[in-house]
Amino acid sequence: MDQIITILKFMIKRKLFLLCAFFIFFHVNNKAQEITIIPWPQKVDVGQGTFTINSQTKIVYSGKSIITAKILQSDIRDKLGFQNELVELEDPGRGNIFFKNDKTLAKETYQLVISKNKTEIFASDNVGWFYGVQSLIQLFPEMDKTTAEIKSIEIPVVTITDVPRFAWRAFMLDEGRYFKGMAQIKLLLDEMARLKMNVFHWHLVENEGWRIEIKKYPLLTEIGSKRKSSQIGPSKWDSPMQSGEPHEGFYTQEEIKEIIKYAEERHITIVPEIEMPGHSTAAIAAYPWLGTEKSRLDVPTKFGVSDDVYDVSDPRCTQFLTDVLDEIVDLFPSKVIHIGGDEVKYDDWKKSESVQAYMKDKNLTSPADLQIFFTNNISYYLQSKGRRMMGWNEIMGHHLHEYQSEIDTKSTQKLAKESIIHFWKGDADLAVQAASNGYEIVNSHHNSTYIDYSYDDLTLSRAYAFDPIPEGLDPKYHNKIIGLGCQMWGEWIPTVGSMHFMVFPRIAAFAEVGWTEKGNKDYERFTMNLKKLENHWEQKGIYFAPFSFVEKNMK
Ligand code: ACM
């Protein structure tokens, strides 16, 4: 700073006013460049100068903000090596970081005011303070790994006023196909929290694997979590090649509880997905009476849509499903429970005498009618437990697949209004209609949010450009779009590295889609800020796709 003042004095003395103005402009502009926060906040006012954090900096909390004050303390310890003192209530000392209560600020909202003398984080609850801390940490300068000891750091003077655009900012991991394990889930939760994402959608049940212990039905994991081999090969779905190696894995309920607690500490809700009535082969392999065919089968070694479906006309099967949901509801505090509902092949229902008789009895005229009737019963069951059902948009009776005929998806049944529609496939009009009819929607359209797609097919810029509000939706229904999800489907990511490569950096683009006001988005700024994030990912041992690679695949 002293150097800058000297240069300015020199210019004024030499009457170099134009140069002086130019210099000031550039200096201030460069300061703006130092704000490298992803997702970009709603309002950023960059000031002059810096605030110093060193080992003498105290962290001042009051009341319940102690929880987040401790998080900041340990983050600073991890990053800088300082053990800052935590003190309660107003400390008149300068140079401190204050957690302050502002009851006028809504949930998740915060204000971060950094001046030369102090830093203040205003919020009305711990989630707001937590997001303030995430922004503060992203303002730390890049640390050189070779630096032996850090004495102090400078962060820019700035006022940030921030609030998310959408309430639902989700990342989904499919572990049905490949089990990744607790350490990877915790790593993903850490990165989600850093990016202010707040819903971890956990796809725990698939044809090729059942990944959660259910005490009442132990064979679900004893049999359903294991397969002999896995389809592999560059041609993916058409590949005749097999790994020839077994794959298995599941979470015990104790492990699930540990992960839920870890997520809660990071203000992330875990929404479990328990697929029904399709994507159920692993469960049917464990208990053959669950399927319409009632015959023994193996957990599949090939990926793709399966013919197997639950026999929803069998009271033992519906009892099984409510028993499973009982254990799910006991474990997961999430208000929303996802029941899948996608890609159901109707052939087995059409072939089953018992299913046909059941449909006749209930006056159901098409398989889609039966699916909606079944889904509504599950929805009412979950409502009786104080929860809310969510499912992929097939649960509305949308005709989305060529393996289903138009006639089979014609329905007269109406999906329960409380359902949350997870829109992934079909024309945007389907989402517009659903929202206009009062349904709440999470937009995860596959073309723009499926992270299993290559960087050619879903470029970083396309991911960034995604707008969850579908075109043509009347602004009076915009609030029906509660947010977005990005989905890491698991068929072709057998290893941790292949998963990281697909997730990072696209998850950061989706974080900004979910958080930042549309008018504040700026792809150039985002890609500039990504550089610092890449550094952070490298330090965390994340095998991200480097921007230089991602850029090559831009269209
Ligand atoms: C889906 O991709 N089957 C929801």
Coordinates of C-alpha atoms and ligand atoms in Angstrom, one line a residue:
M1 CA 0.0 0.0 0.0
D2 CA 2.8 2.4 0.9
Q3 CA 4.4 1.8 -2.4
I4 CA 1.1 2.6 -4.2
I5 CA 0.8 5.9 -2.3
T6 CA 4.4 6.8 -3.3
I7 CA 3.7 6.1 -6.9
L8 CA 0.5 8.3 -6.8
K9 CA 2.4 11.2 -5.0
F10 CA 5.0 11.0 -7.8
M11 CA 2.3 11.2 -10.5
I12 CA 0.5 14.1 -8.8
K13 CA 3.8 16.0 -8.5
R14 CA 4.5 15.6 -12.2
K15 CA 1.0 16.6 -13.0
L16 CA 0.4 13.2 -14.6
F17 CA -3.3 13.3 -13.7
L18 CA -4.6 11.2 -16.6
L19 CA -2.0 8.5 -15.8
C20 CA -3.0 8.8 -12.2
A21 CA -6.7 8.2 -12.9
F22 CA -5.7 5.3 -15.1
F23 CA -3.6 3.8 -12.4
I24 CA -6.4 4.1 -9.8
F25 CA -8.9 2.6 -12.2
F26 CA -6.6 -0.4 -12.8
H27 CA -5.7 -0.8 -9.2
V28 CA -9.4 -0.9 -8.1
N29 CA -10.2 -3.2 -11.0
N30 CA -7.5 -5.6 -9.9
K31 CA -9.0 -5.7 -6.5
A32 CA -12.3 -6.9 -8.1
Q33 CA -10.2 -9.7 -9.6
E34 CA -9.2 -10.8 -6.1
I35 CA -12.8 -11.8 -5.3
T36 CA -12.7 -15.3 -6.5
I37 CA -15.8 -16.7 -4.9
I38 CA -17.8 -19.5 -6.5
P39 CA -20.8 -19.4 -6.6
W40 CA -20.6 -15.7 -7.3
P41 CA -22.5 -13.7 -4.6
Q42 CA -25.5 -11.5 -5.3
K43 CA -23.8 -8.2 -4.4
V44 CA -20.1 -7.5 -4.2
D45 CA -18.8 -4.0 -3.2
V46 CA -15.0 -4.0 -3.4
G47 CA -13.3 -1.4 -1.1
Q48 CA -9.7 -0.2 -0.7
G49 CA -7.1 -2.0 1.3
T50 CA -6.9 -5.3 3.1
F51 CA -7.7 -7.0 6.3
T52 CA -4.9 -9.0 8.0
I53 CA -5.5 -12.4 9.6
N54 CA -2.7 -13.7 11.8
S55 CA -2.3 -15.8 14.9
Q56 CA -3.5 -12.9 17.1
T57 CA -6.8 -12.6 15.3
K58 CA -9.6 -13.5 17.6
I59 CA -12.9 -15.0 16.5
V60 CA -15.7 -13.4 18.4
Y61 CA -19.0 -15.2 18.6
S62 CA -22.3 -14.8 20.5
G63 CA -24.9 -17.4 21.3
K64 CA -25.4 -20.2 18.9
S65 CA -22.9 -18.8 16.3
I66 CA -20.3 -20.6 18.4
I67 CA -20.9 -23.7 16.2
T68 CA -19.9 -21.9 13.0
A69 CA -17.2 -19.9 14.8
K70 CA -15.5 -23.2 15.7
I71 CA -15.7 -24.3 12.0
L72 CA -13.9 -21.1 11.0
Q73 CA -11.3 -21.7 13.7
S74 CA -10.6 -25.2 12.5
D75 CA -10.6 -24.1 8.8
I76 CA -8.0 -21.4 9.6
R77 CA -6.0 -23.9 11.5
D78 CA -6.0 -26.4 8.5
K79 CA -5.2 -23.7 6.0
L80 CA -2.9 -21.3 7.8
G81 CA -1.7 -23.2 10.8
F82 CA -2.9 -20.5 13.3
Q83 CA -4.8 -21.5 16.4
N84 CA -7.0 -18.4 16.7
E85 CA -8.6 -17.7 20.1
L86 CA -12.4 -18.0 20.3
V87 CA -14.0 -15.4 22.5
E88 CA -17.6 -14.7 23.5
L89 CA -19.4 -11.5 22.8
E90 CA -18.2 -8.1 21.7
D91 CA -14.4 -7.9 22.0
P92 CA -13.4 -4.3 21.5
G93 CA -10.0 -5.4 20.1
R94 CA -9.3 -4.4 16.5
G95 CA -8.3 -7.0 13.9
N96 CA -10.9 -9.5 14.9
I97 CA -13.5 -11.6 13.1
F98 CA -17.0 -11.1 14.5
F99 CA -20.1 -13.4 14.1
K100 CA -23.1 -11.1 14.4
N101 CA -26.8 -11.8 14.6
D102 CA -29.1 -9.9 12.2
K103 CA -32.6 -11.2 12.6
T104 CA -33.8 -9.4 9.5
L105 CA -31.7 -11.8 7.3
A106 CA -33.6 -14.8 5.9
K107 CA -32.3 -18.4 6.2
E108 CA -29.1 -19.0 4.1
T109 CA -28.6 -15.3 3.7
Y110 CA -25.5 -13.6 5.0
Q111 CA -23.6 -10.4 4.9
L112 CA -19.8 -10.4 5.0
V113 CA -18.3 -7.0 5.8
I114 CA -14.5 -6.9 5.6
S115 CA -12.9 -3.6 6.5
K116 CA -9.3 -2.8 7.3
N117 CA -9.9 -3.1 11.1
K118 CA -12.3 -6.0 11.4
T119 CA -14.4 -8.6 9.6
E120 CA -18.1 -9.1 10.4
I121 CA -20.3 -12.0 9.3
F122 CA -24.0 -11.1 9.8
A123 CA -26.7 -13.8 9.6
S124 CA -29.7 -15.0 11.6
D125 CA -28.7 -18.6 12.0
N126 CA -25.8 -21.0 11.6
V127 CA -26.5 -21.8 7.9
G128 CA -26.1 -18.1 7.0
W129 CA -22.9 -17.8 9.1
F130 CA -21.6 -21.0 7.5
Y131 CA -22.1 -19.6 4.0
G132 CA -20.4 -16.4 5.1
V133 CA -17.4 -18.5 6.3
Q134 CA -17.3 -20.3 3.0
S135 CA -17.0 -17.0 1.1
L136 CA -14.4 -15.7 3.6
I137 CA -12.3 -18.8 3.1
Q138 CA -12.4 -18.4 -0.6
L139 CA -10.9 -15.0 -0.2
F140 CA -7.7 -16.4 1.3
P141 CA -4.8 -16.0 -1.1
E142 CA -3.5 -19.2 -2.8
M143 CA -1.1 -20.8 -0.5
D144 CA 2.1 -22.2 -1.9
K145 CA 2.5 -25.7 -0.7
T146 CA 6.2 -25.2 -0.3
T147 CA 5.8 -22.2 2.1
A148 CA 7.2 -23.4 5.4
E149 CA 5.3 -21.1 7.7
I150 CA 2.6 -18.5 7.1
K151 CA 2.9 -15.5 9.4
S152 CA -0.2 -13.7 8.2
I153 CA -2.5 -13.3 5.2
E154 CA -4.2 -10.3 3.6
I155 CA -7.8 -10.5 2.4
P156 CA -9.4 -7.7 0.4
V157 CA -11.7 -5.1 1.9
V158 CA -15.1 -5.9 0.6
T159 CA -18.8 -6.0 1.5
I160 CA -20.7 -9.0 0.2
T161 CA -24.5 -9.3 0.5
D162 CA -25.6 -12.8 -0.4
V163 CA -28.7 -14.9 -0.9
P164 CA -29.3 -18.0 -3.0
R165 CA -31.4 -17.9 -6.1
F166 CA -32.9 -21.4 -5.5
A167 CA -33.7 -23.3 -2.3
W168 CA -32.8 -26.7 -3.8
R169 CA -29.2 -27.0 -5.0
A170 CA -28.5 -30.7 -5.4
F171 CA -25.8 -33.1 -6.4
M172 CA -26.7 -36.7 -7.0
L173 CA -24.4 -39.7 -6.8
D174 CA -25.5 -43.1 -8.0
E175 CA -23.8 -45.7 -5.9
G176 CA -26.2 -48.5 -7.1
R177 CA -23.9 -49.1 -10.0
Y178 CA -20.6 -48.7 -8.2
F179 CA -20.2 -48.4 -4.4
K180 CA -17.7 -45.7 -3.6
G181 CA -17.7 -45.7 0.2
M182 CA -17.8 -43.3 3.2
A183 CA -14.5 -41.5 2.6
Q184 CA -15.6 -40.4 -0.9
I185 CA -19.1 -39.4 0.3
K186 CA -17.5 -37.2 3.0
L187 CA -15.1 -35.6 0.4
L188 CA -18.1 -34.9 -1.9
L189 CA -20.1 -33.4 1.0
D190 CA -17.1 -31.1 1.9
E191 CA -16.9 -29.9 -1.7
M192 CA -20.7 -29.4 -1.9
A193 CA -20.6 -27.3 1.3
R194 CA -17.7 -25.2 -0.1
L195 CA -19.9 -24.5 -3.1
K196 CA -23.0 -23.8 -1.0
M197 CA -24.9 -26.8 -2.4
N198 CA -27.5 -28.0 0.1
V199 CA -29.0 -31.3 -1.1
F200 CA -27.1 -34.6 -1.5
H201 CA -29.4 -36.8 -3.5
W202 CA -28.2 -40.3 -2.7
H203 CA -29.2 -42.9 -5.3
L204 CA -28.8 -46.1 -3.2
V205 CA -30.9 -48.6 -5.0
E206 CA -30.4 -50.0 -8.5
N207 CA -30.9 -53.1 -10.6
E208 CA -27.1 -53.7 -10.2
G209 CA -26.9 -53.1 -6.5
W210 CA -28.8 -52.5 -3.2
R211 CA -26.5 -50.3 -1.0
I212 CA -28.2 -49.7 2.3
E213 CA -28.8 -52.1 5.2
I214 CA -32.4 -52.8 5.9
K215 CA -32.7 -54.7 9.2
K216 CA -36.0 -56.4 8.4
Y217 CA -34.7 -57.7 5.0
P218 CA -31.1 -58.8 5.4
L219 CA -30.9 -60.5 2.0
L220 CA -31.2 -57.1 0.3
T221 CA -27.5 -56.5 1.2
E222 CA -26.4 -60.1 1.6
I223 CA -27.4 -60.9 -2.0
G224 CA -28.5 -57.6 -3.5
S225 CA -25.3 -55.7 -2.9
K226 CA -23.1 -58.1 -4.8
R227 CA -22.6 -58.9 -8.5
K228 CA -20.2 -61.3 -10.2
S229 CA -18.9 -59.0 -12.9
S230 CA -19.7 -55.6 -14.6
Q231 CA -20.1 -54.5 -18.1
I232 CA -17.2 -52.4 -19.3
G233 CA -15.7 -51.2 -22.5
P234 CA -15.5 -48.0 -24.6
S235 CA -18.8 -48.7 -26.5
K236 CA -20.6 -48.6 -23.1
W237 CA -24.2 -49.7 -23.4
D238 CA -23.5 -51.9 -26.5
S239 CA -20.3 -53.3 -25.1
P240 CA -20.1 -57.1 -24.9
M241 CA -17.1 -56.8 -22.6
Q242 CA -17.1 -57.8 -18.9
S243 CA -14.8 -56.9 -16.0
G244 CA -14.7 -60.5 -14.9
E245 CA -14.3 -59.2 -11.3
P246 CA -16.9 -59.2 -8.6
H247 CA -18.2 -55.9 -7.2
E248 CA -20.0 -55.3 -3.9
G249 CA -20.6 -52.9 -1.1
F250 CA -23.2 -51.3 1.1
Y251 CA -23.6 -48.9 4.0
T252 CA -24.7 -50.2 7.5
Q253 CA -27.3 -48.1 9.2
E254 CA -24.6 -46.9 11.7
E255 CA -22.5 -45.7 8.7
I256 CA -25.6 -44.0 7.2
K257 CA -26.1 -42.2 10.5
E258 CA -22.5 -41.0 10.6
I259 CA -22.8 -39.6 7.1
I260 CA -26.1 -37.9 7.8
K261 CA -24.5 -36.2 10.8
Y262 CA -21.5 -35.2 8.7
A263 CA -23.9 -33.7 6.1
E264 CA -25.9 -31.9 8.7
E265 CA -22.8 -30.2 10.1
R266 CA -22.4 -28.8 6.6
H267 CA -26.0 -27.8 6.2
I268 CA -26.7 -30.4 3.6
T269 CA -29.9 -32.5 3.6
I270 CA -29.5 -36.0 2.4
V271 CA -32.4 -37.1 0.2
P272 CA -32.3 -40.9 -0.2
E273 CA -33.6 -42.5 -3.4
I274 CA -35.2 -45.9 -3.0
E275 CA -36.3 -46.9 -6.5
M276 CA -39.8 -48.4 -7.1
P277 CA -41.5 -50.0 -9.0
G278 CA -38.6 -50.4 -11.6
H279 CA -34.8 -50.4 -11.2
S280 CA -35.5 -53.1 -8.6
T281 CA -33.7 -56.2 -9.9
A282 CA -31.2 -56.4 -7.1
A283 CA -34.1 -56.5 -4.6
I284 CA -35.9 -59.1 -6.6
A285 CA -32.7 -61.2 -6.8
A286 CA -32.7 -61.1 -3.0
Y287 CA -36.4 -61.9 -2.6
P288 CA -37.9 -63.4 -5.8
W289 CA -41.5 -63.0 -4.6
L290 CA -41.1 -59.3 -5.0
G291 CA -41.2 -59.6 -8.8
T292 CA -44.1 -60.4 -11.0
E293 CA -42.3 -63.5 -12.4
K294 CA -41.7 -64.9 -8.9
S295 CA -38.5 -66.6 -10.2
R296 CA -34.9 -66.6 -9.1
L297 CA -32.6 -64.2 -10.9
D298 CA -29.1 -62.8 -10.5
V299 CA -28.0 -59.3 -9.8
P300 CA -27.4 -58.1 -13.3
T301 CA -23.8 -57.7 -14.7
K302 CA -25.0 -55.6 -17.6
F303 CA -26.3 -52.0 -17.3
G304 CA -29.4 -50.6 -18.9
V305 CA -33.2 -50.6 -18.3
S306 CA -34.4 -53.9 -17.0
D307 CA -37.7 -55.8 -17.5
D308 CA -38.0 -56.6 -13.9
V309 CA -40.6 -54.7 -11.8
Y310 CA -42.2 -55.1 -8.4
D311 CA -45.4 -57.0 -8.3
V312 CA -47.5 -54.1 -6.9
S313 CA -50.6 -56.3 -6.9
D314 CA -49.0 -58.5 -4.2
P315 CA -49.7 -57.3 -0.6
R316 CA -46.4 -58.9 0.5
C317 CA -44.6 -56.6 -1.9
T318 CA -46.4 -53.5 -0.8
Q319 CA -45.8 -54.5 2.8
F320 CA -42.1 -54.9 1.9
L321 CA -42.0 -51.4 0.4
T322 CA -43.6 -49.7 3.4
D323 CA -41.4 -51.7 5.8
V324 CA -38.3 -50.5 3.9
L325 CA -39.6 -46.9 3.9
D326 CA -40.2 -47.1 7.7
E327 CA -36.5 -47.8 8.2
I328 CA -35.6 -45.1 5.7
V329 CA -37.8 -42.5 7.4
D330 CA -36.3 -43.6 10.8
L331 CA -32.8 -43.0 9.5
F332 CA -33.1 -39.9 7.3
P333 CA -34.4 -36.7 8.8
S334 CA -35.1 -35.3 5.2
K335 CA -38.7 -34.1 4.7
V336 CA -38.4 -35.3 1.1
I337 CA -38.0 -39.0 0.2
H338 CA -37.2 -39.9 -3.4
I339 CA -38.9 -43.0 -4.8
G340 CA -37.4 -43.0 -8.3
G341 CA -40.3 -44.2 -10.5
D342 CA -38.3 -43.8 -13.8
E343 CA -37.9 -46.2 -16.7
V344 CA -40.5 -48.8 -15.8
K345 CA -41.0 -51.4 -18.5
Y346 CA -44.6 -52.4 -18.5
D347 CA -44.3 -55.8 -20.3
D348 CA -44.2 -57.8 -17.1
W349 CA -47.2 -56.1 -15.6
K350 CA -49.1 -56.8 -18.8
K351 CA -48.1 -60.4 -18.7
S352 CA -49.0 -60.9 -15.1
E353 CA -52.5 -62.3 -14.4
S354 CA -52.5 -61.1 -10.9
V355 CA -51.5 -57.5 -11.9
Q356 CA -54.2 -57.5 -14.6
A357 CA -56.9 -58.7 -12.1
Y358 CA -55.7 -56.0 -9.6
M359 CA -56.0 -53.3 -12.3
K360 CA -59.5 -54.4 -13.2
D361 CA -60.5 -54.4 -9.5
K362 CA -59.2 -50.9 -9.0
N363 CA -60.6 -49.6 -12.3
L364 CA -57.2 -48.8 -13.7
T365 CA -57.1 -48.7 -17.5
S366 CA -53.4 -48.5 -18.4
P367 CA -50.0 -49.5 -16.8
A368 CA -49.3 -45.8 -16.4
D369 CA -52.5 -45.5 -14.4
L370 CA -51.3 -48.4 -12.2
Q371 CA -48.0 -46.7 -11.7
I372 CA -49.6 -43.4 -10.7
F373 CA -52.1 -45.3 -8.4
F374 CA -49.2 -47.2 -6.8
T375 CA -47.1 -44.0 -6.5
N376 CA -49.9 -42.1 -4.8
N377 CA -50.4 -44.8 -2.2
I378 CA -46.7 -44.6 -1.4
S379 CA -47.0 -40.8 -1.4
Y380 CA -49.9 -41.0 1.1
Y381 CA -47.9 -43.4 3.2
L382 CA -45.0 -41.0 3.4
Q383 CA -47.4 -38.2 4.2
S384 CA -48.7 -40.2 7.1
K385 CA -45.2 -40.2 8.4
G386 CA -44.8 -36.4 7.9
R387 CA -42.7 -36.8 4.7
R388 CA -43.1 -35.8 1.1
M389 CA -42.6 -38.0 -1.9
M390 CA -40.4 -37.0 -4.9
G391 CA -40.0 -38.9 -8.1
W392 CA -38.7 -38.7 -11.7
N393 CA -41.2 -37.2 -14.1
E394 CA -42.5 -40.6 -15.4
I395 CA -44.6 -40.6 -12.2
M396 CA -46.9 -38.1 -14.0
G397 CA -47.6 -40.6 -16.7
H398 CA -45.4 -38.8 -19.3
H399 CA -44.6 -40.8 -22.4
L400 CA -40.9 -40.6 -22.6
H401 CA -39.5 -43.9 -23.9
E402 CA -39.8 -45.8 -27.1
Y403 CA -40.1 -49.1 -25.2
Q404 CA -43.4 -47.8 -23.8
S405 CA -46.4 -47.4 -26.2
E406 CA -48.5 -44.2 -26.2
I407 CA -51.5 -46.2 -25.2
D408 CA -49.7 -47.7 -22.1
T409 CA -48.8 -44.3 -20.9
K410 CA -52.2 -42.8 -21.3
S411 CA -53.5 -42.2 -17.8
T412 CA -56.7 -41.0 -16.1
Q413 CA -55.2 -41.0 -12.7
K414 CA -53.8 -37.8 -11.2
L415 CA -50.6 -37.6 -9.3
A416 CA -51.0 -36.4 -5.7
K417 CA -50.4 -32.6 -5.6
E418 CA -47.9 -32.8 -2.8
S419 CA -45.5 -34.8 -5.0
I420 CA -42.2 -33.1 -6.1
I421 CA -41.5 -33.7 -9.7
H422 CA -37.9 -34.4 -10.7
F423 CA -37.9 -33.3 -14.3
W424 CA -35.2 -35.1 -16.3
K425 CA -36.6 -36.0 -19.7
G426 CA -39.0 -34.7 -22.3
D427 CA -40.0 -31.4 -23.7
A428 CA -39.8 -28.3 -21.5
D429 CA -43.6 -28.0 -22.0
L430 CA -44.1 -31.0 -19.7
A431 CA -42.4 -29.0 -16.9
V432 CA -44.3 -25.9 -17.8
Q433 CA -47.6 -27.7 -17.6
A434 CA -46.7 -29.4 -14.4
A435 CA -45.6 -26.1 -12.7
S436 CA -48.7 -24.3 -14.1
N437 CA -50.8 -27.1 -12.5
G438 CA -49.3 -26.4 -9.1
Y439 CA -46.6 -29.1 -8.8
E440 CA -43.2 -28.2 -7.4
I441 CA -40.4 -29.1 -9.7
V442 CA -36.7 -29.8 -9.4
N443 CA -35.2 -29.3 -12.9
S444 CA -32.5 -31.9 -13.8
H445 CA -33.0 -32.0 -17.5
H446 CA -30.6 -34.7 -18.8
N447 CA -29.3 -32.6 -21.7
S448 CA -28.0 -29.9 -19.3
T449 CA -27.4 -31.6 -16.0
Y450 CA -26.2 -35.2 -16.5
I451 CA -22.6 -35.3 -15.3
D452 CA -22.1 -38.8 -16.7
Y453 CA -22.3 -37.3 -20.2
S454 CA -18.9 -36.6 -21.8
Y455 CA -17.3 -33.1 -21.8
D456 CA -18.2 -33.1 -25.5
D457 CA -21.9 -33.6 -24.9
L458 CA -22.2 -31.6 -21.7
T459 CA -19.6 -28.9 -22.0
L460 CA -18.7 -26.8 -19.0
S461 CA -20.2 -23.7 -20.7
R462 CA -23.5 -25.6 -21.4
A463 CA -23.6 -26.7 -17.8
Y464 CA -23.0 -23.1 -16.7
A465 CA -25.7 -21.7 -19.1
F466 CA -28.4 -24.0 -17.7
D467 CA -31.5 -22.1 -16.5
P468 CA -33.7 -24.2 -14.2
I469 CA -36.7 -22.0 -15.1
P470 CA -38.1 -23.6 -18.3
E471 CA -38.7 -21.3 -21.2
G472 CA -42.3 -20.2 -21.6
L473 CA -43.2 -20.6 -17.9
D474 CA -45.4 -17.7 -16.7
P475 CA -43.5 -15.7 -14.1
K476 CA -46.4 -16.3 -11.7
Y477 CA -45.3 -20.0 -11.5
H478 CA -41.6 -19.4 -11.3
N479 CA -41.6 -20.1 -7.6
K480 CA -42.8 -23.7 -8.5
I481 CA -39.3 -24.4 -9.8
I482 CA -37.6 -25.0 -6.4
G483 CA -34.2 -25.6 -7.9
L484 CA -32.0 -28.0 -9.8
G485 CA -30.0 -31.2 -9.5
C486 CA -26.9 -32.4 -11.3
Q487 CA -26.5 -36.1 -11.6
M488 CA -23.5 -38.3 -11.5
W489 CA -24.8 -41.6 -12.8
G490 CA -22.6 -44.5 -12.1
E491 CA -22.4 -47.1 -14.9
W492 CA -19.2 -45.9 -16.4
I493 CA -17.3 -44.6 -13.4
P494 CA -15.9 -47.7 -11.7
T495 CA -13.1 -45.9 -10.1
V496 CA -12.9 -42.9 -7.8
G497 CA -10.7 -41.0 -10.3
S498 CA -13.2 -41.5 -13.1
M499 CA -15.9 -40.2 -10.9
H500 CA -13.9 -37.1 -9.9
F501 CA -13.0 -36.4 -13.5
M502 CA -16.7 -36.2 -14.5
V503 CA -17.9 -34.3 -11.4
F504 CA -15.1 -31.7 -11.1
P505 CA -15.3 -28.9 -12.4
R506 CA -18.9 -29.3 -13.7
I507 CA -20.3 -29.4 -10.1
A508 CA -18.9 -25.8 -9.6
A509 CA -20.9 -24.6 -12.7
F510 CA -24.1 -26.1 -11.2
A511 CA -23.4 -24.5 -7.9
E512 CA -23.3 -21.1 -9.6
V513 CA -26.5 -22.0 -11.5
G514 CA -28.3 -22.8 -8.3
W515 CA -27.0 -19.9 -6.2
T516 CA -26.3 -16.8 -8.4
E517 CA -29.0 -14.6 -9.9
K518 CA -29.3 -15.1 -13.6
G519 CA -28.2 -11.5 -14.4
N520 CA -25.1 -11.9 -12.3
K521 CA -23.8 -14.9 -14.1
D522 CA -20.6 -14.4 -16.1
Y523 CA -18.9 -17.4 -17.7
E524 CA -15.5 -15.6 -18.2
R525 CA -15.4 -14.6 -14.5
F526 CA -16.4 -18.1 -13.5
T527 CA -13.6 -19.7 -15.5
M528 CA -11.1 -17.2 -14.1
N529 CA -12.2 -18.1 -10.5
L530 CA -12.0 -21.8 -11.3
K531 CA -8.2 -21.6 -11.3
K532 CA -8.1 -21.1 -7.5
L533 CA -10.7 -23.9 -7.0
E534 CA -8.5 -26.2 -9.1
N535 CA -5.6 -25.5 -6.7
H536 CA -7.9 -26.3 -3.8
W537 CA -9.0 -29.6 -5.4
E538 CA -5.5 -30.6 -6.1
Q539 CA -4.6 -30.1 -2.4
K540 CA -7.6 -32.2 -1.5
G541 CA -6.5 -35.1 -3.7
I542 CA -9.3 -34.6 -6.2
Y543 CA -8.6 -35.9 -9.7
F544 CA -10.5 -33.1 -11.5
A545 CA -10.7 -32.6 -15.3
P546 CA -8.3 -29.6 -15.8
F547 CA -9.8 -26.6 -17.4
S548 CA -7.3 -26.9 -20.3
F549 CA -8.8 -30.3 -21.1
V550 CA -12.4 -29.1 -20.6
E551 CA -11.8 -26.1 -22.8
K552 CA -10.6 -28.3 -25.7
N553 CA -14.0 -30.0 -25.6
M554 CA -16.0 -26.8 -25.9
K555 CA -18.4 -26.5 -28.7
Ligands
ACM1 C1 -33.0 -41.4 -15.2 O1 -32.0 -40.9 -15.7 N1 -33.3 -42.7 -15.4 C2 -33.8 -40.7 -14.2

